[in-house]
Short mmCIF file of C-alpha atoms and ligand atoms in Angstrom, two decimals:
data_model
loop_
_atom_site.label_atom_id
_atom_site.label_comp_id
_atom_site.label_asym_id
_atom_site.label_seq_id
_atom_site.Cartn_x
_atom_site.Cartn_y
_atom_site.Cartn_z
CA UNK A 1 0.00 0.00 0.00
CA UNK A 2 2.56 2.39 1.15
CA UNK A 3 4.63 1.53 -2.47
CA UNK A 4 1.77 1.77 -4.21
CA UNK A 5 1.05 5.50 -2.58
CA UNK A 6 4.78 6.56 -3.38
CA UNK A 7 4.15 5.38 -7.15
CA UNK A 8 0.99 7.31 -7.59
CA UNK A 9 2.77 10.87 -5.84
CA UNK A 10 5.76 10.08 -8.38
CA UNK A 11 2.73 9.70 -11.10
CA UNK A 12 1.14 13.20 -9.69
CA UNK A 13 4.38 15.05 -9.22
CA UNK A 14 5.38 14.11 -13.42
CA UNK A 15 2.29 14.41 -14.94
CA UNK A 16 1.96 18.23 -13.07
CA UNK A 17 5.30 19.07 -14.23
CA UNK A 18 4.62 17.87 -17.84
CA UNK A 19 1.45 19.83 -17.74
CA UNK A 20 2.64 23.15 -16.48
CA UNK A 21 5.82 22.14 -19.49
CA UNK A 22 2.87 22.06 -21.92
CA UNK A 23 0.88 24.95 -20.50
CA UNK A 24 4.33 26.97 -21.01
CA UNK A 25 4.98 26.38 -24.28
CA UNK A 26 0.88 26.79 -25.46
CA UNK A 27 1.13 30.19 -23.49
CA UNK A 28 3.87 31.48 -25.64
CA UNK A 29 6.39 31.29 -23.34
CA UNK A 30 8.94 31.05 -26.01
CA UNK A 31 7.41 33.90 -27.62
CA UNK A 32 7.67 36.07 -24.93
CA UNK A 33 11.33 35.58 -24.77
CA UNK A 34 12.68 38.76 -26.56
CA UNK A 35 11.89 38.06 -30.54
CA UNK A 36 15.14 36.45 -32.01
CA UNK A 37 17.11 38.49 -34.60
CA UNK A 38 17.09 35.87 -37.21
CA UNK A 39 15.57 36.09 -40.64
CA UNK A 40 11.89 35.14 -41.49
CA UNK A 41 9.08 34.43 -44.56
CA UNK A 42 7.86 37.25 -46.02
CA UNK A 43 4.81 34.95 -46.15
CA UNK A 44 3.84 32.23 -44.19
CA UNK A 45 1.67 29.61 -46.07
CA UNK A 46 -1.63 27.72 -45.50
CA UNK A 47 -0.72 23.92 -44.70
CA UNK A 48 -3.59 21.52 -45.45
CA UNK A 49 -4.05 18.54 -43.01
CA UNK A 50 -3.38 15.56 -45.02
CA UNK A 51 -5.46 12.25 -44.60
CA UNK A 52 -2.78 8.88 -43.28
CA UNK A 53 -2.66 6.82 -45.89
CA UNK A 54 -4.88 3.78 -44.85
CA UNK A 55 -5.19 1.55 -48.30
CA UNK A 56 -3.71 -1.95 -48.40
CA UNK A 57 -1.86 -2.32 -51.60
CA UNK A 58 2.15 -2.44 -51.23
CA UNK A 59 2.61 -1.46 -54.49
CA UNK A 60 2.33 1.77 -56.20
CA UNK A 61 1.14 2.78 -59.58
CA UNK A 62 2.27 6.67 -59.48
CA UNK A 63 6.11 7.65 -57.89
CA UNK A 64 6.32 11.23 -56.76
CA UNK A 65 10.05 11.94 -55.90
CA UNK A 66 10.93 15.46 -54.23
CA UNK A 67 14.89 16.20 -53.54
CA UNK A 68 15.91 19.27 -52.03
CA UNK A 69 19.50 19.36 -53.24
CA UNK A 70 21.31 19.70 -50.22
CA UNK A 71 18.81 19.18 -47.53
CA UNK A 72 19.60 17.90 -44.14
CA UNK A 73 17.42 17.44 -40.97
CA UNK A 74 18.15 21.18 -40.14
CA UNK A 75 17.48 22.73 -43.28
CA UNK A 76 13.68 21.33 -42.14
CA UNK A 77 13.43 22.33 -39.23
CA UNK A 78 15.10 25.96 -40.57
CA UNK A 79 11.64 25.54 -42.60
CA UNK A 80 9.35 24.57 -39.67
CA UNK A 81 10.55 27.28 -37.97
CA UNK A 82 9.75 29.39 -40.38
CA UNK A 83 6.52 28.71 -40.93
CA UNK A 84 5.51 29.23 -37.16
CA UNK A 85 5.48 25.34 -36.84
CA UNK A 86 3.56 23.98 -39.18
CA UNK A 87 4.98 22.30 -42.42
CA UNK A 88 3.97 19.29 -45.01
CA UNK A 89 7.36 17.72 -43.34
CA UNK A 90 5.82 17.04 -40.64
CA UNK A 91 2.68 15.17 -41.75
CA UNK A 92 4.78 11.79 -42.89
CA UNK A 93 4.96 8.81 -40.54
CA UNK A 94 6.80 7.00 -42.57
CA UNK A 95 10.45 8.44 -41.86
CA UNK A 96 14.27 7.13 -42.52
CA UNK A 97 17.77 8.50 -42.96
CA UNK A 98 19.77 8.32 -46.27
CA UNK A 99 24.20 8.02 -46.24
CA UNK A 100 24.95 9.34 -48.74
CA UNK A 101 28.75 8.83 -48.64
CA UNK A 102 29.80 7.87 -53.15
CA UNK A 103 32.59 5.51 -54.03
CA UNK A 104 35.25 7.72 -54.04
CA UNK A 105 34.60 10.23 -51.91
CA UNK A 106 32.91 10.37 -48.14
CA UNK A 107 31.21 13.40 -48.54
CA UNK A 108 29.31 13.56 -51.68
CA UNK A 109 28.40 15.54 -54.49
CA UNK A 110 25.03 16.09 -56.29
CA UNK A 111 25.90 13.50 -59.40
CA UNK A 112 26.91 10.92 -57.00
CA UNK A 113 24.37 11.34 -54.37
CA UNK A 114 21.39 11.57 -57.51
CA UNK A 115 23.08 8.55 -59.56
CA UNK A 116 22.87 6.30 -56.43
CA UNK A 117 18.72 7.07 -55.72
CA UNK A 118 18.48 7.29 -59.95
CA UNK A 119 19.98 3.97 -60.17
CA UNK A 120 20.87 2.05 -57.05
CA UNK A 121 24.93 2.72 -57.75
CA UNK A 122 27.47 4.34 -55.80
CA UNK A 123 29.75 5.83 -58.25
CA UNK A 124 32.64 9.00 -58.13
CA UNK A 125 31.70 12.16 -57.30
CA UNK A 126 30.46 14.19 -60.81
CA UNK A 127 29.30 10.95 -62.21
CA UNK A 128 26.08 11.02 -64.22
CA UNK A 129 23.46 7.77 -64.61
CA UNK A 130 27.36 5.75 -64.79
CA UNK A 131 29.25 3.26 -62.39
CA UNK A 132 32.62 3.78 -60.79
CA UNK A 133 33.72 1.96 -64.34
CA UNK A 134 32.45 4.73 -66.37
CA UNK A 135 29.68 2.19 -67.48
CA UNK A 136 25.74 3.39 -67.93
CA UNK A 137 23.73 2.10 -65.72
CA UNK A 138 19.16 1.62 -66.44
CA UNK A 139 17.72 4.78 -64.20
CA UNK A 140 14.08 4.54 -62.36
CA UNK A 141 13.00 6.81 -64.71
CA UNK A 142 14.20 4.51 -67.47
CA UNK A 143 12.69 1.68 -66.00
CA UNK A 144 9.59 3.15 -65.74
CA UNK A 145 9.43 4.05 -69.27
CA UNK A 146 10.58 0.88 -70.20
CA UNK A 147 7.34 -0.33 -68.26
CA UNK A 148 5.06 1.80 -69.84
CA UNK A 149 4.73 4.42 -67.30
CA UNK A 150 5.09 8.02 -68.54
CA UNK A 151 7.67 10.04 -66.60
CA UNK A 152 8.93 13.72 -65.59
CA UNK A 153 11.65 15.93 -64.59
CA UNK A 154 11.58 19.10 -62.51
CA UNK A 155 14.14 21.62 -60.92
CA UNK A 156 14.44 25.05 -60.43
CA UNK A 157 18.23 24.60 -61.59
CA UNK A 158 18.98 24.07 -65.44
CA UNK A 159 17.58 20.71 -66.31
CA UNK A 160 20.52 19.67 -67.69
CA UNK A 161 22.10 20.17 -63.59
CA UNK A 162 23.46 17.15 -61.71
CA UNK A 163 20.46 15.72 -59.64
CA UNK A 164 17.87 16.01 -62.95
CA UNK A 165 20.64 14.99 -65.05
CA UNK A 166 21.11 11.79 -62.71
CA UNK A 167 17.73 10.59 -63.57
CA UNK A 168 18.08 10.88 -67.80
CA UNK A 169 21.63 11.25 -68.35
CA UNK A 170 24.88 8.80 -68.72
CA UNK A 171 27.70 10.94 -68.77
CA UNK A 172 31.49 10.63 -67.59
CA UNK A 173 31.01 14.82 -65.84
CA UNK A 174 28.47 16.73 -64.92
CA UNK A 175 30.25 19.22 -66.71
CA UNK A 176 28.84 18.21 -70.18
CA UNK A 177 25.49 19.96 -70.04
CA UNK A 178 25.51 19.77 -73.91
CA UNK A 179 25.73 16.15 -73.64
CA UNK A 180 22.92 15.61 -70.95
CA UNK A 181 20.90 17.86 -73.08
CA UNK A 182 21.36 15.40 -76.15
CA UNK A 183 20.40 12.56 -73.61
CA UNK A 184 17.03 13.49 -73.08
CA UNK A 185 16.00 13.09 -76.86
CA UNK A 186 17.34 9.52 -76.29
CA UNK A 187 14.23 8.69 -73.66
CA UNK A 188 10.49 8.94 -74.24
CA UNK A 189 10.19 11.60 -71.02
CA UNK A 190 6.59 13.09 -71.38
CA UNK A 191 7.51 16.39 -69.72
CA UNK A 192 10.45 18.31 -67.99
CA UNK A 193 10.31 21.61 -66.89
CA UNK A 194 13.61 23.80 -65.46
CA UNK A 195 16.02 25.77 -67.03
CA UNK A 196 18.92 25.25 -69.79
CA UNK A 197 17.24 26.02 -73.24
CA UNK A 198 21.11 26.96 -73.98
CA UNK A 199 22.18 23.47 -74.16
CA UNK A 200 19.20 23.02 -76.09
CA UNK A 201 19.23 25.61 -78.62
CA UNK A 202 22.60 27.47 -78.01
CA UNK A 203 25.17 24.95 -78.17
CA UNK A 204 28.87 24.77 -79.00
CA UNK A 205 28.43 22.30 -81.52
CA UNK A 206 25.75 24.39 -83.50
CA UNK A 207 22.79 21.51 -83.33
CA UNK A 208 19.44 22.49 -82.92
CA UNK A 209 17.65 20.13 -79.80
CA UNK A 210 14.58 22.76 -79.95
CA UNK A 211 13.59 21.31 -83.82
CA UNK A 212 14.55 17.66 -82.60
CA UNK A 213 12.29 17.91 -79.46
CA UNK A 214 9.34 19.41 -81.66
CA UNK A 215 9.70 16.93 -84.18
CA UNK A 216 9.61 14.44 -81.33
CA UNK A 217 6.25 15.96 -80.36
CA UNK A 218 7.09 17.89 -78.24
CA UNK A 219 5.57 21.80 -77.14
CA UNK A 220 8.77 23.56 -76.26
CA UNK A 221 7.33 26.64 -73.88
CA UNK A 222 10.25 29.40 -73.33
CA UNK A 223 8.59 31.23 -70.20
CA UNK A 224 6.09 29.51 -67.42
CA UNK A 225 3.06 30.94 -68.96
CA UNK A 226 2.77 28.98 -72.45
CA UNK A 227 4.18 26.34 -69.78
CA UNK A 228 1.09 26.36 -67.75
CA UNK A 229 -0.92 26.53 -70.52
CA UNK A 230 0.15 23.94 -72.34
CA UNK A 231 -2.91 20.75 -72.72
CA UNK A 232 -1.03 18.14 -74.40
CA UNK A 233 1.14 15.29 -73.60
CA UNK A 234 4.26 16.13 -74.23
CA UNK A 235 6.02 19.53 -73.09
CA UNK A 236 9.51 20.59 -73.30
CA UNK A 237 9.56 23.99 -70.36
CA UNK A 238 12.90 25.51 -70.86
CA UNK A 239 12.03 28.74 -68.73
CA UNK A 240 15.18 30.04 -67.98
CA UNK A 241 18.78 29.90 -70.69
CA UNK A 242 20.69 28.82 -67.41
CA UNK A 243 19.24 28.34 -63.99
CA UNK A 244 16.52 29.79 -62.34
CA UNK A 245 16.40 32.83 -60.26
CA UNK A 246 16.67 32.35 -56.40
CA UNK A 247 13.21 32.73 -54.82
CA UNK A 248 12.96 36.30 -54.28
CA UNK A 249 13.51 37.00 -57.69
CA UNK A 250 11.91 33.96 -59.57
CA UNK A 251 8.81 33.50 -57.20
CA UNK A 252 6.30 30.80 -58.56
CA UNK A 253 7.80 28.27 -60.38
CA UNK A 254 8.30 24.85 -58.52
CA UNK A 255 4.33 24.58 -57.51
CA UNK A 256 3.09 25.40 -60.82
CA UNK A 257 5.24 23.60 -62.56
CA UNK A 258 4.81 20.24 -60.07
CA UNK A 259 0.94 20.65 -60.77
CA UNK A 260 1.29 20.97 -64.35
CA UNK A 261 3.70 18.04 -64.65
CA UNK A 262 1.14 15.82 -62.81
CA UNK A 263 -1.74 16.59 -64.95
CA UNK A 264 0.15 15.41 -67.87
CA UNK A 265 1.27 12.58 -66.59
CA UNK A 266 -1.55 11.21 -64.49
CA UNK A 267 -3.24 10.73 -68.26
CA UNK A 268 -0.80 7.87 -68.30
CA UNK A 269 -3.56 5.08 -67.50
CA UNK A 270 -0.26 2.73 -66.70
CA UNK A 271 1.04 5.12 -63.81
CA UNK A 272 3.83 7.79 -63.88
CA UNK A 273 7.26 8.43 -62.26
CA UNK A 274 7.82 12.24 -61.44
CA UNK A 275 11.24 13.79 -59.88
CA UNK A 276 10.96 17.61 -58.58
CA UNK A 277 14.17 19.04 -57.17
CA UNK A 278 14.27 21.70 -55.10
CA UNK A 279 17.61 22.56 -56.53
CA UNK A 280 18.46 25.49 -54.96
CA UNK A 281 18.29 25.06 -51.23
CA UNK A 282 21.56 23.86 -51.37
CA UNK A 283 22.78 27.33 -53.33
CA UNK A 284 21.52 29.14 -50.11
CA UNK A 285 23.69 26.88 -47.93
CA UNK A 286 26.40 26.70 -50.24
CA UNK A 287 25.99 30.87 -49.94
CA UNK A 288 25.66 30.64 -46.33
CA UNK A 289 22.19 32.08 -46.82
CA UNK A 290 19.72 31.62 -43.81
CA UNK A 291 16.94 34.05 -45.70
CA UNK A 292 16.99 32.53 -49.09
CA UNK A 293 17.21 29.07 -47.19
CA UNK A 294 13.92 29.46 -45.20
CA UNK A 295 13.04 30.94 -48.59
CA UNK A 296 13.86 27.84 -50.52
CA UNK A 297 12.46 25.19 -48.21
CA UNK A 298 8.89 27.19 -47.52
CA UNK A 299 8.86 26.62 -51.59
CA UNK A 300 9.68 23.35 -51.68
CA UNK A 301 7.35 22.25 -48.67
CA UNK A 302 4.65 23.73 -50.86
CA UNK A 303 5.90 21.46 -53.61
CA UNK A 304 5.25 18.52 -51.28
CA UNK A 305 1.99 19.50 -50.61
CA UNK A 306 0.95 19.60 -53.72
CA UNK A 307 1.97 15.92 -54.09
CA UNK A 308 0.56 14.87 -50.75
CA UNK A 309 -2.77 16.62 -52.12
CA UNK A 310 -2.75 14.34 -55.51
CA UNK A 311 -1.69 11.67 -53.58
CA UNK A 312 -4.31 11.44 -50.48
CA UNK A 313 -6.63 11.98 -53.40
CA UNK A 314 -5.56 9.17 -56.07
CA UNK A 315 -4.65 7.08 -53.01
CA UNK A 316 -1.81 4.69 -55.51
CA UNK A 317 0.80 7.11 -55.43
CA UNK A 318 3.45 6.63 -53.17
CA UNK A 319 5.49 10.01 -52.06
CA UNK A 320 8.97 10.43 -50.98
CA UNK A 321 11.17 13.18 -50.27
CA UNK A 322 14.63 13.00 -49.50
CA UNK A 323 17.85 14.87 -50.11
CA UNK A 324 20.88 13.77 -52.14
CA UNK A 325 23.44 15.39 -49.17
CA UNK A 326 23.69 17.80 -46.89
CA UNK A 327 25.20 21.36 -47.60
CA UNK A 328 26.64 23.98 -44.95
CA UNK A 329 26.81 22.09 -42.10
CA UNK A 330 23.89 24.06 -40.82
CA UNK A 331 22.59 24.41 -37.74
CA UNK A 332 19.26 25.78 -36.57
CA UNK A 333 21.23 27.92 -33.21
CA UNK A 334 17.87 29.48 -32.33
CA UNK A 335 14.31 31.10 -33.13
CA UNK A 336 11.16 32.04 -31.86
CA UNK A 337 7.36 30.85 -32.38
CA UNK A 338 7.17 33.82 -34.86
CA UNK A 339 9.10 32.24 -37.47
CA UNK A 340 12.06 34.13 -36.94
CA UNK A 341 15.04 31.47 -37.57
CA UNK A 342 19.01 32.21 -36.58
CA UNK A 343 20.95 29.73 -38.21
CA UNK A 344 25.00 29.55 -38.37
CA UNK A 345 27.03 27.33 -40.75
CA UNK A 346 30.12 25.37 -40.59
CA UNK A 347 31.20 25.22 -43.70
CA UNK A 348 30.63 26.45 -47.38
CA UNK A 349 30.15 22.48 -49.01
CA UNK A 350 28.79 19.71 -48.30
CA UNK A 351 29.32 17.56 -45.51
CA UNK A 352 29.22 13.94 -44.83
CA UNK A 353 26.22 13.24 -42.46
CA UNK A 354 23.07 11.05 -43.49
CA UNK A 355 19.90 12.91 -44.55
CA UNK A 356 16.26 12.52 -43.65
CA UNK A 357 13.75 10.59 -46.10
CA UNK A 358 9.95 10.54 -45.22
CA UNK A 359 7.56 8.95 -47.17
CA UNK A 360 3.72 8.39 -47.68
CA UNK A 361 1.82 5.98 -49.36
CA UNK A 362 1.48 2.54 -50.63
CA UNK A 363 4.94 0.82 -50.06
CA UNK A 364 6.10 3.93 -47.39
CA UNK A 365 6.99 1.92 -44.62
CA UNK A 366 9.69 0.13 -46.29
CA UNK A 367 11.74 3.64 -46.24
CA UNK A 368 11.87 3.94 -42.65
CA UNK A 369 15.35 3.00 -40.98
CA UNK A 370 18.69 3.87 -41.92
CA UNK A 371 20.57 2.98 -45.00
CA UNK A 372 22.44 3.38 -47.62
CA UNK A 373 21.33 5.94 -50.53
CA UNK A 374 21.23 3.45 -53.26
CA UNK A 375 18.59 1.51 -50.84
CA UNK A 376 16.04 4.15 -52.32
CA UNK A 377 16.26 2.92 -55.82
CA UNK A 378 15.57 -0.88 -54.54
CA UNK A 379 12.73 0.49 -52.48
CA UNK A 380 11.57 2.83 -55.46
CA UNK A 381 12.20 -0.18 -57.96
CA UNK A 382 10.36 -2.45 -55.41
CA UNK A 383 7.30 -0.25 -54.79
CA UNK A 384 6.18 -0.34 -58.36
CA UNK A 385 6.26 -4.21 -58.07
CA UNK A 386 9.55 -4.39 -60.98
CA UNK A 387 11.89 -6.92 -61.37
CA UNK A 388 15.08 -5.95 -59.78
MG1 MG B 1 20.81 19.65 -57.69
ZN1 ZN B 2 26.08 21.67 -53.67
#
């Protein structure tokens, strides 16, 4: 009796201090701490509650891929922050860590880290869609043509950059945009949208790609508008010569343009495989740039959520977002419940540490844990019920 009335103070005393904890931080206390100087969103968005996914099936019809280049586990919360709390990050269940160390090299870059989720390899850093041998190796997004799915590419880097490159490309360097852009008239991709018309239509070796892609069938739109209003099936959206603005400048792109991609490929009665990099998050932390980083991710959160949306809807796509490395060695060092975030960096590249992956849908629990980066091609490759 008398142990029984010790356990049950014990019981009291935690559960009162856990509720006062919780009263606190409801209050505001945090908030009433002086405001932090840090940077903030000029907006902060709407975030719709998304449904768990409950279905049954283990396999997937639709893939929705979203890298932010660069993205590590504080670059999210830099973005939760941000947006008082609240993010599309944070409404996965399903939730693993990437390393994303390549075969030469243990800290990455973005060929390596996007040729080992493209196609299951670890090869040397500025490798495109090749081993460590040099030799090409069959992408997801090959596969999935191969199996009758229709497929897409989006960044808001050139198209022809490393981590879209990765998915289309087989290339010795990353280096030889002109090359990746001849690459993608070797596929049967239903729509990319990005930058890099130059390697398309300004090249060094004086061929025209723009008349090759059209007389593949393909709408080539030169700015986001004819983009966006584009009704066909297959659309060539070289916005931009070279990359995309930062955020500030460029504003909405990576929504739109996820949207758009996902109407024309969701006509694909066989299922579709779609990649959209946030490809500049990792400029920001390459720059050392808390702003445009909060900036970046609050853009690419809304990305997710516009795949979450199609996918609690169509209920057979399976969503996941990871990163290909992380960049800056950031570190969230403090905020405030107003979305004020101070962050500090610890270097200018990329560093070695494993990355987050979350994922939602049919086939979403097999990404939690932690392994190795080519694990998410298996898992991809796997989810669509392929032959590996
Ligand atoms: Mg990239
Ligand atoms: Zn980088």
């Amino acid at each position: 009796m008398k142990i029984f009335r010790i356990q049950l103070m014990i019981a009291v005393l935690f559960l009162g201090a856990f509720s006062i904890q919780a009263q606190d931080f409801k209050d505001g206390k945090y908030a009433k701490e002086k405001a932090v100087e840090g940077y903030s969103l000029d907006h902060s968005y709407d975030v719709k509650k998304i449904s768990e996914y409950k279905g049954k099936q283990t396999h997937a019809k639709n893939i929705i891929l979203l890298i932010g280049d660069g993205m590590g586990s504080s670059h999210v919360f830099a973005g939760i922050t941000a947006n008082k709390g609240n993010t599309y990050f944070q409404q996965f269940l399903n939730i693993g860590y990437s390393k994303t160390q390549s075969a030469n090299k243990y800290t990455t870059d973005s060929a390596a880290g996007g040729t080992a989720i493209s196609a299951g390899v670890k090869t040397n850093n500025g490798s495109i869609g090749v081993d460590a041998e040099g030799k090409a190796v069959k992408t997801i997004l090959e596969i999935a043509e191969e199996n009758g799915k229709s497929t897409g590419l989006v960044a808001t880097s050139s198209i022809t950059h490393a981590t879209p490159a990765s998915f289309i490309a087989h290339q010795a360097s990353r280096k030889m945009y002109d090359e990746i852009a001849e690459d993608f008239l070797k596929t049967d991709i239903e729509v990319f949208i990005g930058g890099g018309m130059m390697n398309f239509s300004k090249r060094k070796d004086g061929k025209d790609l723009i008349s090759e892609l059209e007389k593949k069938g393909y709408k080539i739109a030169d700015n986001l508008k004819d983009a966006m209003d584009f009704k066909g099936d297959k659309l060539a959206a070289l916005i931009y010569d070279k990359h995309p603005e930062g955020i500030d400048k460029r504003g909405e792109m990576l929504v739109p343009a996820t949207d758009k991609s996902i109407e024309i490929l969701n006509k694909n009665k066989k299922g579709f495989f779609l990649m959209v990099e946030g490809s500049q998050i990792d400029w920001a932390a390459h720059g050392n740039n808390t702003e445009q980083l909060i900036g970046e991710l609050a853009d690419f959160d809304r990305a997710i959520g516009e795949a979450l949306k199609f996918a609690e809807k169509d209920g057979n796509t399976l969503v996941i977002v990871t990163a290909d490395h992380e960049t800056g060695g950031f570190a969230v060092k403090n905020g405030d419940n107003n979305g004020s975030v101070k962050g500090e960096f610890t270097s200018k590249g990329h560093t070695a540490t494993m990355v987050p992956v979350f994922a939602y849908g049919p086939g979403a629990e097999d990404f939690r844990g932690i392994y190795e980066n080519t694990e998410l091609f298996y898992k991809m490759v796997e989810a669509f019920g392929f032959k590996k």
